[in-house]
mmCIF file of C-alpha atoms in Angstrom:
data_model
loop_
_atom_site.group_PDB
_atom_site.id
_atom_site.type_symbol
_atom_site.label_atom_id
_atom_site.label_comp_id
_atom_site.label_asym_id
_atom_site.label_seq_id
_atom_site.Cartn_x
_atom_site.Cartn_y
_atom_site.Cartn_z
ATOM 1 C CA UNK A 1 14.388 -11.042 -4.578
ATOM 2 C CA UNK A 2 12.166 -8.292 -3.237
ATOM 3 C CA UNK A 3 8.658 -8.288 -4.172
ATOM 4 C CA UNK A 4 5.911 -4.976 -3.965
ATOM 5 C CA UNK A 5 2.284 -6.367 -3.612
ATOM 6 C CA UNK A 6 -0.112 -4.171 -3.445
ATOM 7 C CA UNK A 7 -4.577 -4.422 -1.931
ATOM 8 C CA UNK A 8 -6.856 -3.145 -3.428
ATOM 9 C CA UNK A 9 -10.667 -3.102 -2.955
ATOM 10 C CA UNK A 10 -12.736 -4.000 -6.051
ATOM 11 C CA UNK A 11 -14.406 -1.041 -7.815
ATOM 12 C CA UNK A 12 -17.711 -0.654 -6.559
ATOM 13 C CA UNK A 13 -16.931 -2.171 -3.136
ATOM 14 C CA UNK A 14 -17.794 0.359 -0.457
ATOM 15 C CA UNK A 15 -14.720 1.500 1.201
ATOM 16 C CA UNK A 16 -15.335 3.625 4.531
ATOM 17 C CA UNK A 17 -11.861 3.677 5.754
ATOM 18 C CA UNK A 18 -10.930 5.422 2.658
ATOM 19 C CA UNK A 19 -14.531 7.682 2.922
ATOM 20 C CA UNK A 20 -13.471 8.649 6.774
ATOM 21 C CA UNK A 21 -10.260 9.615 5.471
ATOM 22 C CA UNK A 22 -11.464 11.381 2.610
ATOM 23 C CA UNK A 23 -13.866 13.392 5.572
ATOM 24 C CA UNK A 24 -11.157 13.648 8.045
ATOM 25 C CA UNK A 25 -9.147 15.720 4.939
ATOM 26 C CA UNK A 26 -12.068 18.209 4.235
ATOM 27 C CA UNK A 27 -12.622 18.854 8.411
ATOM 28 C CA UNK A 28 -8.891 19.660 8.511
ATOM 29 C CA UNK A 29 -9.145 22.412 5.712
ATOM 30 C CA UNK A 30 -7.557 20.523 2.461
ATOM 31 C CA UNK A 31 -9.790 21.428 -0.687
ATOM 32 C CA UNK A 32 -10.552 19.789 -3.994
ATOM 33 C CA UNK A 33 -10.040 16.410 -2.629
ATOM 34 C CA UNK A 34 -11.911 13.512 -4.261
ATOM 35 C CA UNK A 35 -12.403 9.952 -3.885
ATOM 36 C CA UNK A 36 -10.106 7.870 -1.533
ATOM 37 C CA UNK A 37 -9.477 4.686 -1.543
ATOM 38 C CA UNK A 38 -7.095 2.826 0.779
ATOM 39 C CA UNK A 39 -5.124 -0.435 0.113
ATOM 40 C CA UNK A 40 -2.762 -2.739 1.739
ATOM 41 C CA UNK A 41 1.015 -2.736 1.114
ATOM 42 C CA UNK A 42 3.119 -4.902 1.328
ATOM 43 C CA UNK A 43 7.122 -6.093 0.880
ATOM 44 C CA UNK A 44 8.199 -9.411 0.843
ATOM 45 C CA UNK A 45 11.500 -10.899 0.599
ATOM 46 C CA UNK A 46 11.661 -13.983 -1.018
ATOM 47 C CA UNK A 47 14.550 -16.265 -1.214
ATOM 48 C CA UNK A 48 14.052 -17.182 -5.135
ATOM 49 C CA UNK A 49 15.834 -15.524 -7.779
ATOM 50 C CA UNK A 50 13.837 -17.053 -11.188
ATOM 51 C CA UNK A 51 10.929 -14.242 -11.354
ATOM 52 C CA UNK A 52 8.848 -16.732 -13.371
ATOM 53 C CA UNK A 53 8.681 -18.837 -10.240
ATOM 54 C CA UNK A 54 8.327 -16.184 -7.960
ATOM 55 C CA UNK A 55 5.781 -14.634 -9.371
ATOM 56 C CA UNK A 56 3.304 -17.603 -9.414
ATOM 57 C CA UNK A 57 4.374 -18.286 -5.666
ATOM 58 C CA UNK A 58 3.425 -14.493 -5.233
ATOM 59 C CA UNK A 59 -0.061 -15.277 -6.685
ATOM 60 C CA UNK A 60 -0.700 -18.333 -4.917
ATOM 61 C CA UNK A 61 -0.008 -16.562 -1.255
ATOM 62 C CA UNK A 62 -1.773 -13.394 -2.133
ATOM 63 C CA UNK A 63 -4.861 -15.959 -3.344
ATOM 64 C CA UNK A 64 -4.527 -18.218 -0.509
ATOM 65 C CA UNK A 65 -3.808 -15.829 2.247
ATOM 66 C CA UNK A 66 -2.808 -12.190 1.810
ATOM 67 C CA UNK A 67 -6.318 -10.681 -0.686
ATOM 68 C CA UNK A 68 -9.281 -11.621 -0.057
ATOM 69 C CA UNK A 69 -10.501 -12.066 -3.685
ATOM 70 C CA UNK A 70 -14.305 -11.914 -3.326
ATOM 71 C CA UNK A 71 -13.724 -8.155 -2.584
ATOM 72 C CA UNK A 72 -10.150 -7.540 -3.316
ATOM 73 C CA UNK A 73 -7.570 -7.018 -6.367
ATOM 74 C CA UNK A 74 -4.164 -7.355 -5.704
ATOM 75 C CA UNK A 75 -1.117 -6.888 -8.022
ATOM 76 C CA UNK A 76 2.103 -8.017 -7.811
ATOM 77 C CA UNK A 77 6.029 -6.019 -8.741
ATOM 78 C CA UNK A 78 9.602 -7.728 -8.511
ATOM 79 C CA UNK A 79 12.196 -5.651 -8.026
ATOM 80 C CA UNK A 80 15.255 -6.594 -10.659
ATOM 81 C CA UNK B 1 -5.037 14.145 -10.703
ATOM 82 C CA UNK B 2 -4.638 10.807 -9.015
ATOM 83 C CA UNK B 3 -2.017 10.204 -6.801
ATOM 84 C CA UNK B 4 -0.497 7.393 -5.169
ATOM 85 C CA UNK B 5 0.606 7.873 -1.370
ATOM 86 C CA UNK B 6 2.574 4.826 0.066
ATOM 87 C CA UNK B 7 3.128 4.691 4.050
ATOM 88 C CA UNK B 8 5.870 2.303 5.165
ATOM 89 C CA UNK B 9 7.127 2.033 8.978
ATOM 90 C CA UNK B 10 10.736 2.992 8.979
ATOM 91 C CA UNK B 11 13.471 0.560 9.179
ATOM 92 C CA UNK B 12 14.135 -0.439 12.883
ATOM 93 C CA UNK B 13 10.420 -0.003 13.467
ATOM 94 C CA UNK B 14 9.137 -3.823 14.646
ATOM 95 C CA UNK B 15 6.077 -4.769 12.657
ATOM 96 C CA UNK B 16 4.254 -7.241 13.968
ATOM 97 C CA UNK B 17 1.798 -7.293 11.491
ATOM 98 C CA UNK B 18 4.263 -7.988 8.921
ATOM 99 C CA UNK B 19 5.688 -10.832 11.361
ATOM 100 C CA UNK B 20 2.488 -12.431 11.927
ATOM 101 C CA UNK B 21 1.961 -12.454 7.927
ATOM 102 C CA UNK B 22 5.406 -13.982 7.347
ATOM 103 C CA UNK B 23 4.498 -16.545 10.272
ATOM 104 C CA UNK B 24 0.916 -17.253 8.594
ATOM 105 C CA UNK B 25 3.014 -17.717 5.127
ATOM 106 C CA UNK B 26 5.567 -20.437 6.537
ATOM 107 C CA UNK B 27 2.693 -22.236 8.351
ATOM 108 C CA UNK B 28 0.963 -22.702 4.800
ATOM 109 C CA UNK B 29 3.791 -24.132 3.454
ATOM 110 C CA UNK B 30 5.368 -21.503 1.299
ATOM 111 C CA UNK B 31 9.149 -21.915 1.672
ATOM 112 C CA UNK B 32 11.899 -19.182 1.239
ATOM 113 C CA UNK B 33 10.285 -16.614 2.241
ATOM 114 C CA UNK B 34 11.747 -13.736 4.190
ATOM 115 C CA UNK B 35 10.877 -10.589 6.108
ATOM 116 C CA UNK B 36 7.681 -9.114 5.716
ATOM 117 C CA UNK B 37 6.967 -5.483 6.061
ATOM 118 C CA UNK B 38 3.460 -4.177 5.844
ATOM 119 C CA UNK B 39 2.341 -0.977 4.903
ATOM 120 C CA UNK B 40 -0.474 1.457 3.711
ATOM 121 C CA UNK B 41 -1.620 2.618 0.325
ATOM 122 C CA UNK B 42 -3.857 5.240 -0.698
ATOM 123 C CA UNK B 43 -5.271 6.097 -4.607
ATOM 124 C CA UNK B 44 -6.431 10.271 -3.148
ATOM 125 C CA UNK B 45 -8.388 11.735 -6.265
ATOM 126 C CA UNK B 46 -7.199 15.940 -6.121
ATOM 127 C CA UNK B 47 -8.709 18.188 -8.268
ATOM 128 C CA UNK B 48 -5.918 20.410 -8.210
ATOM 129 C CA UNK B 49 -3.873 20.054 -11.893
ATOM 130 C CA UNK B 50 -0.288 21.589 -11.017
ATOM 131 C CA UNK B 51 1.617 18.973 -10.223
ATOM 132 C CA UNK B 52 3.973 21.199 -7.727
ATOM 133 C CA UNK B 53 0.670 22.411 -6.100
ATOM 134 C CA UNK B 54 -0.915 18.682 -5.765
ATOM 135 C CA UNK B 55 2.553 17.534 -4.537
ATOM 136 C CA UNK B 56 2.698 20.034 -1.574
ATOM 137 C CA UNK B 57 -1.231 19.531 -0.492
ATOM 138 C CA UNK B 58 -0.430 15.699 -0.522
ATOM 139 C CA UNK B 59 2.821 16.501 1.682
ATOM 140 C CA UNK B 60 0.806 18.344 4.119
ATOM 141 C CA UNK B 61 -1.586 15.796 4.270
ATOM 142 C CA UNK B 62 0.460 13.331 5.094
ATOM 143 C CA UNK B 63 2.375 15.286 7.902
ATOM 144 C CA UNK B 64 -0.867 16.615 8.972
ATOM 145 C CA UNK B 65 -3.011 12.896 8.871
ATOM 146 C CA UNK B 66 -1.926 10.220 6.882
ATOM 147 C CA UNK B 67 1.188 8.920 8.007
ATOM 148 C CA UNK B 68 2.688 9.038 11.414
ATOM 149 C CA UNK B 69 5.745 10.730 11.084
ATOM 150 C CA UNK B 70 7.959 9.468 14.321
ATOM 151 C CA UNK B 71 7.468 5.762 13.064
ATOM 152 C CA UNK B 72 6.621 5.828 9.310
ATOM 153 C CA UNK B 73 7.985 7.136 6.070
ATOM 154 C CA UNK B 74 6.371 8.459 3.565
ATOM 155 C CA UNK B 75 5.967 8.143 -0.644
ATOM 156 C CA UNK B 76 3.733 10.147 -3.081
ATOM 157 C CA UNK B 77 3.488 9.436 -6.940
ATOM 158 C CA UNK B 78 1.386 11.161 -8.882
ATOM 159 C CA UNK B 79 -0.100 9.969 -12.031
ATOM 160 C CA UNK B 80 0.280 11.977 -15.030
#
């Protein structure tokens, strides 16, 4: 079972990766863009197939180890 | 318009960032689980409203600046 996770910073946490970006958009010429925010990715391949189980093993690494939940959201897709 | 831009190395890229996650994962304790592959994500706030339009400016943008296109794929959604 494949599994989408994706990072997110909280709302209201600064984020100047996704600011420089943002900058480094306008100084190249692209108009009318807004707010950017910038995330982690990842996809993980997990050797369970009950997506109950799966799920809550998702949680517990993304909780222990892959979000950092003082700052960050994450949110977790299995593919079927 | 929101949209959604997903950067992913391209298969037969390594990714050792990916490897040292799925490394950091087994070394917790969680069991089964396979490759790894880590990636970007980006939430880019446009104020452009055509859909075709926004799609092409976020194409350009990530030929242009976002993704590296020799190593890394990439995957724009935009929300409707």
């Amino acid at each position: 079972m494949k599994a989408h996770v994706h990072i997110t910073l909280k709302n209201g946490v600064l984020d100047p990766q996704g600011k420089a970006v943002q900058n480094a958009l306008g100084a190249l010429g692209f108009e009318g863009v807004g707010n950017v925010r910038q995330g982690k990715y990842m996809e993980i391949d997990l050797d369970e197939s009950d997506p109950a189980k799966a799920r809550a093993s998702l949680e517990a690494m993304c909780e222990k180890l892959l979000a950092n939940t003082v700052i960050e959201n994450y949110k977790i897709d299995l593919e079927a």
